Amino acid sequence: MYITKRDLGIAAFTACLTITCIFAASPRAILDSSIFDWNDMEAKTTKTGAVRTVFRSQTATLDELECHITTLNPGDSSHPPHKHPEEEIIIIKEGTVEALVNGKMKQVGPGSVIFQASNQMHSIKNVGKTPTTYHVFSWHSAGIRK
C-alpha cells in the first residue's frame, strides 16, 4: 500500500479542519468579578483625544460586555452619527457634551447618564472649552452577536 499526494492532502486538510473546529468551539474566558484601577489604565492617544480600554469580555449572561473611557478634545466628536444593535450607557465624568438622542441634540455635563437604545442614531461631541471624559458601557445579549 502506497501513500499518495492526494492521501497526504486529504489528511492535511482534515487535520486543519479539526484544529479549526476545536479552537472555534473553545469557550472564551468569562469575566469574573474584578476591579479596574484608573491608575493602571493606559490612555492611548487618538486623533480626537484618548481612549482607555477597561474590558471587553464574555460574561455569565452576555456574549460580550465592553467598557472603555473616552477623553475628547474640545470641539471634537468621537464619530459621526451612527447606529448598531447593541445598547450603550454613557456616563459623563467631566466636561460638557452634546449628544444626539431620539433625533435631538442635548447638552449635558458631569454625572449625566445617556442611554442609547438599539439601532437608534446617536453621536457625542465635546462642546466645552476643556477636554471631556466619559465612560461607555455596551453589551451584546446572548445570541445577538453574529
PDB file of C-alpha atoms in Angstrom:
ATOM      1  CA  MET A   1       0.000   0.000   0.000  1.00  0.00           C
ATOM      2  CA  TYR A   2       1.364   3.372  -1.054  1.00  0.00           C
ATOM      3  CA  ILE A   3       0.538   6.794   0.347  1.00  0.00           C
ATOM      4  CA  THR A   4      -0.224   9.238  -2.462  1.00  0.00           C
ATOM      5  CA  LYS A   5      -0.006  13.016  -2.570  1.00  0.00           C
ATOM      6  CA  ARG A   6      -3.799  13.006  -2.657  1.00  0.00           C
ATOM      7  CA  ASP A   7      -3.898  10.988   0.600  1.00  0.00           C
ATOM      8  CA  LEU A   8      -1.465  13.426   2.244  1.00  0.00           C
ATOM      9  CA  GLY A   9      -3.534  16.386   1.027  1.00  0.00           C
ATOM     10  CA  ILE A  10      -6.757  14.919   2.435  1.00  0.00           C
ATOM     11  CA  ALA A  11      -5.032  14.150   5.756  1.00  0.00           C
ATOM     12  CA  ALA A  12      -3.604  17.691   5.991  1.00  0.00           C
ATOM     13  CA  PHE A  13      -6.990  19.234   5.145  1.00  0.00           C
ATOM     14  CA  THR A  14      -8.750  17.054   7.751  1.00  0.00           C
ATOM     15  CA  ALA A  15      -6.196  17.943  10.417  1.00  0.00           C
ATOM     16  CA  CYS A  16      -6.543  21.668   9.711  1.00  0.00           C
ATOM     17  CA  LEU A  17     -10.340  21.431   9.773  1.00  0.00           C
ATOM     18  CA  THR A  18     -10.257  19.539  13.086  1.00  0.00           C
ATOM     19  CA  ILE A  19      -7.925  22.087  14.703  1.00  0.00           C
ATOM     20  CA  THR A  20     -10.077  24.978  13.439  1.00  0.00           C
ATOM     21  CA  CYS A  21     -13.224  23.377  14.880  1.00  0.00           C
ATOM     22  CA  ILE A  22     -11.544  22.801  18.237  1.00  0.00           C
ATOM     23  CA  PHE A  23     -10.442  26.443  18.532  1.00  0.00           C
ATOM     24  CA  ALA A  24     -13.760  27.803  17.259  1.00  0.00           C
ATOM     25  CA  ALA A  25     -15.672  25.707  19.796  1.00  0.00           C
ATOM     26  CA  SER A  26     -13.454  26.653  22.765  1.00  0.00           C
ATOM     27  CA  PRO A  27     -15.320  28.903  25.182  1.00  0.00           C
ATOM     28  CA  ARG A  28     -13.856  32.360  25.747  1.00  0.00           C
ATOM     29  CA  ALA A  29     -12.839  33.345  29.239  1.00  0.00           C
ATOM     30  CA  ILE A  30     -15.783  34.666  31.241  1.00  0.00           C
ATOM     31  CA  LEU A  31     -15.268  37.967  33.029  1.00  0.00           C
ATOM     32  CA  ASP A  32     -15.099  37.390  36.767  1.00  0.00           C
ATOM     33  CA  SER A  33     -15.765  39.969  39.478  1.00  0.00           C
ATOM     34  CA  SER A  34     -12.949  42.483  39.079  1.00  0.00           C
ATOM     35  CA  ILE A  35     -11.594  45.898  39.995  1.00  0.00           C
ATOM     36  CA  PHE A  36     -10.173  48.164  37.309  1.00  0.00           C
ATOM     37  CA  ASP A  37      -7.989  50.882  38.856  1.00  0.00           C
ATOM     38  CA  TRP A  38      -7.923  54.187  36.936  1.00  0.00           C
ATOM     39  CA  ASN A  39      -4.204  54.499  37.688  1.00  0.00           C
ATOM     40  CA  ASP A  40      -3.497  51.167  35.955  1.00  0.00           C
ATOM     41  CA  MET A  41      -5.322  52.035  32.725  1.00  0.00           C
ATOM     42  CA  GLU A  42      -3.150  53.095  29.812  1.00  0.00           C
ATOM     43  CA  ALA A  43      -4.505  56.087  27.890  1.00  0.00           C
ATOM     44  CA  LYS A  44      -3.921  55.555  24.175  1.00  0.00           C
ATOM     45  CA  THR A  45      -3.829  58.763  22.159  1.00  0.00           C
ATOM     46  CA  THR A  46      -6.350  59.074  19.315  1.00  0.00           C
ATOM     47  CA  LYS A  47      -6.851  61.821  16.727  1.00  0.00           C
ATOM     48  CA  THR A  48      -9.689  63.238  18.871  1.00  0.00           C
ATOM     49  CA  GLY A  49      -8.215  62.734  22.369  1.00  0.00           C
ATOM     50  CA  ALA A  50      -7.568  59.428  24.140  1.00  0.00           C
ATOM     51  CA  VAL A  51      -9.172  56.100  24.991  1.00  0.00           C
ATOM     52  CA  ARG A  52      -8.715  53.684  27.872  1.00  0.00           C
ATOM     53  CA  THR A  53      -9.891  50.133  27.250  1.00  0.00           C
ATOM     54  CA  VAL A  54     -11.224  48.749  30.527  1.00  0.00           C
ATOM     55  CA  PHE A  55     -12.566  45.339  29.426  1.00  0.00           C
ATOM     56  CA  ARG A  56     -14.229  43.534  26.541  1.00  0.00           C
ATOM     57  CA  SER A  57     -15.286  40.040  27.510  1.00  0.00           C
ATOM     58  CA  GLN A  58     -17.977  37.425  27.661  1.00  0.00           C
ATOM     59  CA  THR A  59     -19.858  37.252  30.967  1.00  0.00           C
ATOM     60  CA  ALA A  60     -22.048  34.584  32.518  1.00  0.00           C
ATOM     61  CA  THR A  61     -25.143  36.167  30.921  1.00  0.00           C
ATOM     62  CA  LEU A  62     -23.817  38.162  27.936  1.00  0.00           C
ATOM     63  CA  ASP A  63     -21.960  37.242  24.774  1.00  0.00           C
ATOM     64  CA  GLU A  64     -19.901  40.391  25.358  1.00  0.00           C
ATOM     65  CA  LEU A  65     -19.718  43.235  27.879  1.00  0.00           C
ATOM     66  CA  GLU A  66     -17.465  46.134  26.933  1.00  0.00           C
ATOM     67  CA  CYS A  67     -16.298  49.231  28.788  1.00  0.00           C
ATOM     68  CA  HIS A  68     -13.980  51.959  27.620  1.00  0.00           C
ATOM     69  CA  ILE A  69     -13.299  55.512  28.722  1.00  0.00           C
ATOM     70  CA  THR A  70     -13.009  58.230  26.117  1.00  0.00           C
ATOM     71  CA  THR A  71     -11.459  61.662  26.508  1.00  0.00           C
ATOM     72  CA  LEU A  72     -12.471  64.082  23.743  1.00  0.00           C
ATOM     73  CA  ASN A  73     -10.648  67.275  22.888  1.00  0.00           C
ATOM     74  CA  PRO A  74     -12.746  70.484  22.802  1.00  0.00           C
ATOM     75  CA  GLY A  75     -14.822  70.655  19.624  1.00  0.00           C
ATOM     76  CA  ASP A  76     -14.246  67.010  18.667  1.00  0.00           C
ATOM     77  CA  SER A  77     -16.737  64.172  18.151  1.00  0.00           C
ATOM     78  CA  SER A  78     -15.907  60.544  18.778  1.00  0.00           C
ATOM     79  CA  HIS A  79     -17.525  59.567  15.444  1.00  0.00           C
ATOM     80  CA  PRO A  80     -20.247  60.706  13.051  1.00  0.00           C
ATOM     81  CA  PRO A  81     -23.850  59.780  13.933  1.00  0.00           C
ATOM     82  CA  HIS A  82     -24.340  56.025  13.601  1.00  0.00           C
ATOM     83  CA  LYS A  83     -26.359  53.099  14.968  1.00  0.00           C
ATOM     84  CA  HIS A  84     -25.731  49.489  15.942  1.00  0.00           C
ATOM     85  CA  PRO A  85     -27.678  46.594  17.503  1.00  0.00           C
ATOM     86  CA  GLU A  86     -26.030  46.774  20.946  1.00  0.00           C
ATOM     87  CA  GLU A  87     -27.242  49.262  23.539  1.00  0.00           C
ATOM     88  CA  GLU A  88     -24.925  51.708  25.297  1.00  0.00           C
ATOM     89  CA  ILE A  89     -24.808  53.630  28.517  1.00  0.00           C
ATOM     90  CA  ILE A  90     -22.536  56.679  28.672  1.00  0.00           C
ATOM     91  CA  ILE A  91     -21.657  58.329  31.989  1.00  0.00           C
ATOM     92  CA  ILE A  92     -20.105  61.797  31.789  1.00  0.00           C
ATOM     93  CA  LYS A  93     -17.141  62.095  34.173  1.00  0.00           C
ATOM     94  CA  GLU A  94     -16.053  65.652  33.309  1.00  0.00           C
ATOM     95  CA  GLY A  95     -16.734  68.299  30.700  1.00  0.00           C
ATOM     96  CA  THR A  96     -19.776  69.188  28.625  1.00  0.00           C
ATOM     97  CA  VAL A  97     -21.054  67.138  25.711  1.00  0.00           C
ATOM     98  CA  GLU A  98     -23.769  67.479  23.130  1.00  0.00           C
ATOM     99  CA  ALA A  99     -25.445  64.128  22.484  1.00  0.00           C
ATOM    100  CA  LEU A 100     -27.791  63.047  19.718  1.00  0.00           C
ATOM    101  CA  VAL A 101     -30.638  61.123  21.370  1.00  0.00           C
ATOM    102  CA  ASN A 102     -34.025  60.403  19.746  1.00  0.00           C
ATOM    103  CA  GLY A 103     -33.173  62.739  16.867  1.00  0.00           C
ATOM    104  CA  LYS A 104     -32.477  65.712  19.152  1.00  0.00           C
ATOM    105  CA  MET A 105     -29.236  67.294  20.346  1.00  0.00           C
ATOM    106  CA  LYS A 106     -28.956  67.964  24.080  1.00  0.00           C
ATOM    107  CA  GLN A 107     -26.108  69.325  26.206  1.00  0.00           C
ATOM    108  CA  VAL A 108     -25.224  67.603  29.480  1.00  0.00           C
ATOM    109  CA  GLY A 109     -22.354  67.695  31.960  1.00  0.00           C
ATOM    110  CA  PRO A 110     -20.646  65.737  34.758  1.00  0.00           C
ATOM    111  CA  GLY A 111     -22.695  62.994  36.377  1.00  0.00           C
ATOM    112  CA  SER A 112     -25.161  62.824  33.491  1.00  0.00           C
ATOM    113  CA  VAL A 113     -26.115  59.441  32.070  1.00  0.00           C
ATOM    114  CA  ILE A 114     -27.015  58.832  28.429  1.00  0.00           C
ATOM    115  CA  PHE A 115     -28.766  55.659  27.278  1.00  0.00           C
ATOM    116  CA  GLN A 116     -28.510  54.823  23.568  1.00  0.00           C
ATOM    117  CA  ALA A 117     -31.131  52.276  22.511  1.00  0.00           C
ATOM    118  CA  SER A 118     -30.550  49.547  19.958  1.00  0.00           C
ATOM    119  CA  ASN A 119     -30.451  50.642  16.307  1.00  0.00           C
ATOM    120  CA  GLN A 120     -31.026  54.350  17.014  1.00  0.00           C
ATOM    121  CA  MET A 121     -28.821  57.066  15.527  1.00  0.00           C
ATOM    122  CA  HIS A 122     -26.518  58.621  18.115  1.00  0.00           C
ATOM    123  CA  SER A 123     -23.379  60.711  18.461  1.00  0.00           C
ATOM    124  CA  ILE A 124     -21.493  62.670  21.096  1.00  0.00           C
ATOM    125  CA  LYS A 125     -19.406  65.852  20.813  1.00  0.00           C
ATOM    126  CA  ASN A 126     -17.345  67.857  23.295  1.00  0.00           C
ATOM    127  CA  VAL A 127     -18.895  71.347  23.246  1.00  0.00           C
ATOM    128  CA  GLY A 128     -16.872  72.675  26.190  1.00  0.00           C
ATOM    129  CA  LYS A 129     -13.580  74.545  26.334  1.00  0.00           C
ATOM    130  CA  THR A 130     -11.729  71.745  28.167  1.00  0.00           C
ATOM    131  CA  PRO A 131     -11.322  68.007  27.469  1.00  0.00           C
ATOM    132  CA  THR A 132     -14.335  65.889  28.370  1.00  0.00           C
ATOM    133  CA  THR A 133     -14.138  62.336  29.696  1.00  0.00           C
ATOM    134  CA  TYR A 134     -16.915  59.751  29.734  1.00  0.00           C
ATOM    135  CA  HIS A 135     -17.339  56.024  30.436  1.00  0.00           C
ATOM    136  CA  VAL A 136     -19.059  53.856  27.815  1.00  0.00           C
ATOM    137  CA  PHE A 137     -20.696  50.504  28.602  1.00  0.00           C
ATOM    138  CA  SER A 138     -22.119  48.348  25.818  1.00  0.00           C
ATOM    139  CA  TRP A 139     -23.271  44.768  25.712  1.00  0.00           C
ATOM    140  CA  HIS A 140     -24.228  42.024  23.293  1.00  0.00           C
ATOM    141  CA  SER A 141     -27.060  39.954  24.691  1.00  0.00           C
ATOM    142  CA  ALA A 142     -26.849  36.216  24.154  1.00  0.00           C
ATOM    143  CA  GLY A 143     -27.478  35.379  20.506  1.00  0.00           C
ATOM    144  CA  ILE A 144     -27.456  38.989  19.185  1.00  0.00           C
ATOM    145  CA  ARG A 145     -23.835  38.997  18.065  1.00  0.00           C
ATOM    146  CA  LYS A 146     -23.283  37.484  14.641  1.00  0.00           C
TER     147      LYS A 146
END
